[in-house]
XYZ file of C-alpha atoms in Angstrom:
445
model
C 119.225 106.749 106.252
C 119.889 110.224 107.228
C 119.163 112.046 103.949
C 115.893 109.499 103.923
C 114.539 111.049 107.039
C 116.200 114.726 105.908
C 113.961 114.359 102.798
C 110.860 113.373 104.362
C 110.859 116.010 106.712
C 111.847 118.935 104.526
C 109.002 117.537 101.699
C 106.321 118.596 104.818
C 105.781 122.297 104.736
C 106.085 123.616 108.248
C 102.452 124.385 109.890
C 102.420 128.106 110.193
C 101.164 130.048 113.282
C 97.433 128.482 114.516
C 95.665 131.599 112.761
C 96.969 130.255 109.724
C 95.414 126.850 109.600
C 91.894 126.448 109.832
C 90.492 124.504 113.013
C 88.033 121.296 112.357
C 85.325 121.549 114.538
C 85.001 117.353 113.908
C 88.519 117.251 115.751
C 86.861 118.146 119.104
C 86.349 114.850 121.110
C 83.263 114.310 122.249
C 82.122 115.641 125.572
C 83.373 114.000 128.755
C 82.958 114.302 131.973
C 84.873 117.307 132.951
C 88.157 116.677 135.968
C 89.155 118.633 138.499
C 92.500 119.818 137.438
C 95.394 121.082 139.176
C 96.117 123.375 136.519
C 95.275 123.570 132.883
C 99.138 122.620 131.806
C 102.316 120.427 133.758
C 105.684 121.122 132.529
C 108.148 119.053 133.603
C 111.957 120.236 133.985
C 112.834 123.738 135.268
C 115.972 124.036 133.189
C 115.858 127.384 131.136
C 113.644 125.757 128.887
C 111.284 124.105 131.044
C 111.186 127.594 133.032
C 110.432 129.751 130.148
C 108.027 127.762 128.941
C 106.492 127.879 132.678
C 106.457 131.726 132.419
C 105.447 132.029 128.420
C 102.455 129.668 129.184
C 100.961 132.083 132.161
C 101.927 135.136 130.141
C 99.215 133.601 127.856
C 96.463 132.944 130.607
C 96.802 129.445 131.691
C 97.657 128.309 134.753
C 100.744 126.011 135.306
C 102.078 123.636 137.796
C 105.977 123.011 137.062
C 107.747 120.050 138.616
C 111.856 119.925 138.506
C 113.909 117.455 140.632
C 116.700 120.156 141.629
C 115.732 122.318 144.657
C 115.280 125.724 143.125
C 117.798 127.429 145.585
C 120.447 124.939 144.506
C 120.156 126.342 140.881
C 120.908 129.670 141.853
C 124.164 129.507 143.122
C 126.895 130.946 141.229
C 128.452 127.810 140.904
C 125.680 125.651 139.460
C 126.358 126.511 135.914
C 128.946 128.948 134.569
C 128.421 128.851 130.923
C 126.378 131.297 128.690
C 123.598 131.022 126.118
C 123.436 133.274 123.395
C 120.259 134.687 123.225
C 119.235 135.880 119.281
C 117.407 139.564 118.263
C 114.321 137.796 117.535
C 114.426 135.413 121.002
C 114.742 138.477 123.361
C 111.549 139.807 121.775
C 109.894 137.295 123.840
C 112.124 137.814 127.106
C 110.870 141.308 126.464
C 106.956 140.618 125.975
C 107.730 138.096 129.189
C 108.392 141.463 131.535
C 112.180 139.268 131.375
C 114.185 141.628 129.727
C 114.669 144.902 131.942
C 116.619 142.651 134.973
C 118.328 140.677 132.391
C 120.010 143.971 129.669
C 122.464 144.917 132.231
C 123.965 141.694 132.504
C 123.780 140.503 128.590
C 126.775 141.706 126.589
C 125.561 142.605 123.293
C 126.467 141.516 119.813
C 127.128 144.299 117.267
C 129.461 142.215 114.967
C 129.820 138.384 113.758
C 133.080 138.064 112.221
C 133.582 134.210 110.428
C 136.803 133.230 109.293
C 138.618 130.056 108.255
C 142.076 128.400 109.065
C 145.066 126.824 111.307
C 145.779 128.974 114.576
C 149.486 129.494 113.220
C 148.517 130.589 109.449
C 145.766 133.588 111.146
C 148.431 135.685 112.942
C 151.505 135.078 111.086
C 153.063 138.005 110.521
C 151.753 139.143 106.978
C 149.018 136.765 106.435
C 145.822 138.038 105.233
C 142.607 135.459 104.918
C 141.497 134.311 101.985
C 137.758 134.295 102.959
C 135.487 135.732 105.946
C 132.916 136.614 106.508
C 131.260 139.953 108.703
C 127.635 140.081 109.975
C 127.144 143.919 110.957
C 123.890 144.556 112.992
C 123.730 147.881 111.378
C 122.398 146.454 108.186
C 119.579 145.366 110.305
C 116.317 147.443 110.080
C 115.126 147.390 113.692
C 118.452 148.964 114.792
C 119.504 146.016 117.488
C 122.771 144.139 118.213
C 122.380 140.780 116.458
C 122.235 139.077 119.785
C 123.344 138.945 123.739
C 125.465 137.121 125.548
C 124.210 136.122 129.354
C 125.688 134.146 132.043
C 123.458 131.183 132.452
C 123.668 131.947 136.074
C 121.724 134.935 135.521
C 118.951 133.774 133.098
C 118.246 131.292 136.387
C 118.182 133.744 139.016
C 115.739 136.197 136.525
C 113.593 133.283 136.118
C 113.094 132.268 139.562
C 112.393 135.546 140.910
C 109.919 135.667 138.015
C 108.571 132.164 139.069
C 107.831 132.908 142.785
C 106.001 136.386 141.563
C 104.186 134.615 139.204
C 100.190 133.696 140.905
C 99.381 132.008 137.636
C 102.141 129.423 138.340
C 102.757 126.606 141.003
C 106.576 125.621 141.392
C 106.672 121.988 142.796
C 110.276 120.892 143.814
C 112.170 118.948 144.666
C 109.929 116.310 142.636
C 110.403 113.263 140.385
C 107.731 111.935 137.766
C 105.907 108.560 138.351
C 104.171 107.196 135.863
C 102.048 109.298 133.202
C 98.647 108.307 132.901
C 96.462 109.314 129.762
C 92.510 109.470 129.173
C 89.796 111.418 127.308
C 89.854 114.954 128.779
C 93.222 114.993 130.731
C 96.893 113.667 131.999
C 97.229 112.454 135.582
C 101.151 112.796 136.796
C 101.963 110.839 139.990
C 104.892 112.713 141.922
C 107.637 111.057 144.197
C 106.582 113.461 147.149
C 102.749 111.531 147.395
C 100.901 114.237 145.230
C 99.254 113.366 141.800
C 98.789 116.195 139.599
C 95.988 116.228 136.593
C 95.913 118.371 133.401
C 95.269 118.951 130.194
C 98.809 118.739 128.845
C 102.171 117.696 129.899
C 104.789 119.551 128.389
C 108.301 117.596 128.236
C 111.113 120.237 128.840
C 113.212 117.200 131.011
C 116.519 117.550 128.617
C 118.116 115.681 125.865
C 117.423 112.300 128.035
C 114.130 112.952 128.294
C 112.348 110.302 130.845
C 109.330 111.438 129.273
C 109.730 111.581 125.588
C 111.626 107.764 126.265
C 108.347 106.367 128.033
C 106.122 107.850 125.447
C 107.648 105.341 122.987
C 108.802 108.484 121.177
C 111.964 107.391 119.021
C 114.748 110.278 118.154
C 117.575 110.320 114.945
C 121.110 111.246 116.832
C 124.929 110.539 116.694
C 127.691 111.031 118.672
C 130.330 113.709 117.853
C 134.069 112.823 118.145
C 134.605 116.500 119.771
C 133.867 117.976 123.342
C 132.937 121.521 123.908
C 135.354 123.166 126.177
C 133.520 126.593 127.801
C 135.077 129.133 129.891
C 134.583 132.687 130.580
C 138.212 134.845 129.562
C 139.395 138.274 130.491
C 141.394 140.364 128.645
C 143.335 143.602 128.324
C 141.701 145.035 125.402
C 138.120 145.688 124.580
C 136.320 143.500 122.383
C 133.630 146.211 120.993
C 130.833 143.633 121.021
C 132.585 141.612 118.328
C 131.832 137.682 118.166
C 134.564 135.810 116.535
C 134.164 132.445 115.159
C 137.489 130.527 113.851
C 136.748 127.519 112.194
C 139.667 125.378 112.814
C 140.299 121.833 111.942
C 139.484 120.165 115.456
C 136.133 122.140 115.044
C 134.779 125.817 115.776
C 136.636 127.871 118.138
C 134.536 130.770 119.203
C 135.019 133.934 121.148
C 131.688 135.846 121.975
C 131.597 138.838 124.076
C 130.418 139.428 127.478
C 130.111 142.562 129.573
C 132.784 144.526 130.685
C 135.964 143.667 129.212
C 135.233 139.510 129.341
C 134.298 136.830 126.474
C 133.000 133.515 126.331
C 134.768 130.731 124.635
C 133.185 128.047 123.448
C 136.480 125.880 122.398
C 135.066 122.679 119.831
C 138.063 120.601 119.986
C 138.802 116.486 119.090
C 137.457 114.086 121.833
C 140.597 112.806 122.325
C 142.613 115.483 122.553
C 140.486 117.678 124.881
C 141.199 115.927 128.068
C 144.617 116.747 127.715
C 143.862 120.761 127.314
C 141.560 120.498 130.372
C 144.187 118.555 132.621
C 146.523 121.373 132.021
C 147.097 124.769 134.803
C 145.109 127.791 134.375
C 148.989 129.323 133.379
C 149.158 126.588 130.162
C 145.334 126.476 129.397
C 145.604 130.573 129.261
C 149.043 129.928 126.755
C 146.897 127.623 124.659
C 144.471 130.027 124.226
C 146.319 132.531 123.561
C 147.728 130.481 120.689
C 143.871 130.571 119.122
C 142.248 133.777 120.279
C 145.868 135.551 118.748
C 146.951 139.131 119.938
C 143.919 141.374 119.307
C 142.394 141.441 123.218
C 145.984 141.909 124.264
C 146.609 139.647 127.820
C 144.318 137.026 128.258
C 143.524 135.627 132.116
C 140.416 132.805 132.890
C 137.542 134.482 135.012
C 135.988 131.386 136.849
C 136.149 127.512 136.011
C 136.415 125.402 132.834
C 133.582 123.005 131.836
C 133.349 120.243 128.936
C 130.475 118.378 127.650
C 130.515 115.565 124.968
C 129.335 117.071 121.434
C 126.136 114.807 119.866
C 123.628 115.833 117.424
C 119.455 114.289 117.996
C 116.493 115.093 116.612
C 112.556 113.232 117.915
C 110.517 112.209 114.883
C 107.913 113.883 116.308
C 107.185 116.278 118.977
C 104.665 115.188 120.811
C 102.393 112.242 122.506
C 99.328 110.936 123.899
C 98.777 114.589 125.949
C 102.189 115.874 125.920
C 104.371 118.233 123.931
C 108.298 118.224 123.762
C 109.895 121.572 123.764
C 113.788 122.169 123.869
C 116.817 120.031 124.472
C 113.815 117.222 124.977
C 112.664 117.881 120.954
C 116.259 118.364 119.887
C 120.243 118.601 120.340
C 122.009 120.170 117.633
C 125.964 121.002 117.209
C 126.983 124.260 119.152
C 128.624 125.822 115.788
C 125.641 128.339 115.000
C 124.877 129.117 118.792
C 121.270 128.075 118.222
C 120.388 125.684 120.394
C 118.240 127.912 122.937
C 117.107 129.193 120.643
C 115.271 126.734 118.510
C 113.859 125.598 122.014
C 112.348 129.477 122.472
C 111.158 128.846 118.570
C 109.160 125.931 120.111
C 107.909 127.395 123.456
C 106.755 130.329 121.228
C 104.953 128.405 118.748
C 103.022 126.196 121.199
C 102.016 129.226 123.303
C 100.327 130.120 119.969
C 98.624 127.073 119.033
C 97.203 126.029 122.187
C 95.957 129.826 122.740
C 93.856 129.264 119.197
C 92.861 125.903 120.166
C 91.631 127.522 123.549
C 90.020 130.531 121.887
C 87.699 127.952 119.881
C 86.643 126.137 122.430
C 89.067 122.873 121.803
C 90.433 120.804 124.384
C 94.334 122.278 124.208
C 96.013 118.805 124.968
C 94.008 116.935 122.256
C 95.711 115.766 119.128
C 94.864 117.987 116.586
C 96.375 120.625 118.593
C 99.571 118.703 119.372
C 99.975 117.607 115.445
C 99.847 121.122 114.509
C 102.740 122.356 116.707
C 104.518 119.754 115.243
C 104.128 120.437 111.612
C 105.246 124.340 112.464
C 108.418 122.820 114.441
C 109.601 119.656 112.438
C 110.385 121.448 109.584
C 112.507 124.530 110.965
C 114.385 122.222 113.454
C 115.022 119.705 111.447
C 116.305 122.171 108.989
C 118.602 124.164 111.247
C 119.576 120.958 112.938
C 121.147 118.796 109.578
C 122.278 122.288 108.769
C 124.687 122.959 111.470
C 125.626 118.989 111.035
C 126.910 119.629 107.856
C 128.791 122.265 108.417
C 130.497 120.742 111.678
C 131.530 117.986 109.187
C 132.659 120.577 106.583
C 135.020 123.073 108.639
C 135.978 120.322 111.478
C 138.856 119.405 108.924
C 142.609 120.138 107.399
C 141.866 119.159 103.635
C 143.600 121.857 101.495
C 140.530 121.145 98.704
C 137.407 121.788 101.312
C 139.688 124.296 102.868
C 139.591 125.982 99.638
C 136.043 126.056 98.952
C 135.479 126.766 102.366
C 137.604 130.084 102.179
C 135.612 130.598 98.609
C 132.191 130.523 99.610
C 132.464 132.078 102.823
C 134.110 134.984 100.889
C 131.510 134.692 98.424
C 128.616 134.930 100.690
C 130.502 138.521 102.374
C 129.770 139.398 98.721
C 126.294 139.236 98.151
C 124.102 140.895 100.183
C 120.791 139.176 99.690
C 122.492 136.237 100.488
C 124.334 137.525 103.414
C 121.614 139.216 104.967
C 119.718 135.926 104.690
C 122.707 134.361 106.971
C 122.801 137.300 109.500
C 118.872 137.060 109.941
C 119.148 132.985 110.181
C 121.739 133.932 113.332
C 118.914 135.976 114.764
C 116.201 133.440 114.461
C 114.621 135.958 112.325
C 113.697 133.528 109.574
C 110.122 131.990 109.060
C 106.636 132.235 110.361
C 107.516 133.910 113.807
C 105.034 133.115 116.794
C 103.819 136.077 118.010
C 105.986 136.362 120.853
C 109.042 136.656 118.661
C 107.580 139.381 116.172
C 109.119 142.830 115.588
């Protein structure tokens, strides 16, 4: 069933940036009586996606009303979330264009160098042992000159987008709030709110998370599976400087990776077995520091945890479409893909990107931006690249998340065989920025 759906999806050719495809003037409904509107578009969740998308929408000249349930001062505080995103070359173009970047550089720890390697914790730093196979992404091969990516406390990319929000006139922040609901017609979307109000638009955009109320009530079905791993996420100090290296260890409970931070900190993103992680996280900060030890090896020298642990359950989904009767899904609502490539956000800034772009066109020719020929076409750019990247990083979950001496063979093989060959190489290294593709043109050089 799954290489079924894979097949059908990757025979469509992904739609290409609006200026690319040529607008039927027949797809404009016929003229209705025009409503008084809030706002031209309602996004709903004010998660990072759901606020970028807020801020990318105005940056393109329409007004937007955004409704979250969580009061905006409770997702602030330092405690709210302590993990990082990894944000790609090609995704801080936008955070750049967005007047985001400048409050966020001093804060994100770049990326210079992706080092990949393959094999048991005890094997790596015996004394004498020298891999078989890895694999090195060096951001000086790249032409514009950049680290291949930051790191930033999630904490941060909240607090730069809410002080963005509140300067914002082209924007309306509504919550605390909760979605009634939706209601549909000719030339708009009406959106009861718990508080009394009722809200009308053009176009709801779903950014309301992996659960998504919204895409579930639009009858919208998704493809997804449960992982038998939980991702364990802390933020580690250490003796030693880490130079802006990101290490990834693929070891057989799953990926293992160490990505660096500013100052002399990394984030670890720790894949291990479901079943075997509650045991790690039950443990004293002394023996959860001795068991990491055991993974990250000697190179940062002493190691010491800089703030709480969290865990999440590891699952993989994907909608069959991306959008409804007047409403676009962007982000974790669209899709959920396996932490191993770091590219989760990122497909989500793919998508807030590539709508910005379509609805502009549709706007600029006088179409109704929330009508289906403009939802259809974001969805033929987005299906193909996410569904792509998303059975992509599946596959090779399933192919390093293992101890078989024959896979862990051709594992060690082709990853040394890919350090090898540049072309092919370079192809990865761009693929980690979100380089690859038509780019919206918020996320071009």
């Amino acid at each position: 069933m799954r290489q079924g759906v894979f097949s059908l999806w990757c025979s469509q050719p992904p739609g290409g940036p609006a200026h690319n495809v040529a607008l039927d003037p027949a797809a404009k409904p016929a003229y209705v009586q025009p409503m008084e509107k809030n706002a031209d578009i309602i996004v709903a969740g004010g998660g990072l996606g759901g606020s970028l998308a807020a801020l990318a929408l105005a940056h393109q000249g329409f007004t937007v009303c955004l409704v979250d349930a969580a009061p905006p001062a409770q997702k602030t505080l330092p405690d709210f979330d302590g993990r990082t995103t990894a944000l790609a070359y090609a995704s801080t173009r936008l955070f750049r264009r967005l007047g985001l970047w400048h409050a966020l550089a001093p804060e994100a720890g770049p990326i210079r160098d992706i080092l990949v390697t393959d094999g048991r914790p005890a094997d790596r730093f015996r004394k004498g042992h020298q891999a078989s196979g890895f694999l090195h992404f060096d951001s000086t091969e790249l032409a514009e000159n950049t680290p291949l990516g930051w790191i930033v406390e999630n904490r941060r990319l909240r607090q730069v987008m809410h002080d963005a929000l509140e300067a914002s006139d082209a924007i309306r922040v509504i919550a605390p709030a909760m979605i009634g609901a939706v209601e549909t017609g000719p030339a708009a979307v009406t959106v009861p709110l718990d508080t009394g109000e009722t809200l009308t638009a053009s176009l709801l955009v779903a950014a309301d998370g992996r659960r998504s109320p919204l895409r579930e009530r639009a009858g919208i079905r998704t493809l997804g599976w449960s992982y038998p791993q939980t991702g364990i996420v802390c933020t580690v100090a250490h003796e030693k400087d880490h130079l802006g290296i990101a290490q990834e260890f693929f070891l057989p409970s799953g990926p293992f990776a160490i990505l660096p931070m500013t100052g002399r900190r990394s984030s670890l993103v720790w894949t291990e077995k479901a079943d075997r992680a509650g045991s790690f996280l039950a443990l004293g900060d002394e023996d959860f520091t001795a068991e990491i030890a055991k993974r990250f090896g000697p190179y940062l020298g002493a190691l010491s945890l800089d703030g709480p642990r969290w865990s999440y359950p590891l699952a993989f989904h994907l909608a069959t479409k991306f959008y409804g009767e007047r409403m676009a899904l962007v982000g974790d609502a669209a899709h959920g893909i396996h932490p191993i490539a770091g590219q989760g956000y990122n497909l989500g800034v793919k998508d807030i990107a590539a709508l910005c772009d379509v609805l502009a066109e549709h706007r600029g020719a006088g179409l109704d931006i929330g009508h289906g020929s403009a939802l259809a076409q974001y969805d033929r750019w987005r299906q193909f690249d996410s569904a792509s990247l998303a059975f992509g990083t599946d596959v090779l979950n399933r192919l390093f998340s293992n101890d078989n001496p024959a896979l862990r063979l051709a594992r060690s093989t082709g990853i040394g065989l890919v350090n090898r060959i540049d072309p092919l190489r370079n192809f990865f290294m761009k693929q980690a920025g979100a380089d690859l593709g038509t780019l919206p043109s918020l996320m071009q050089p």
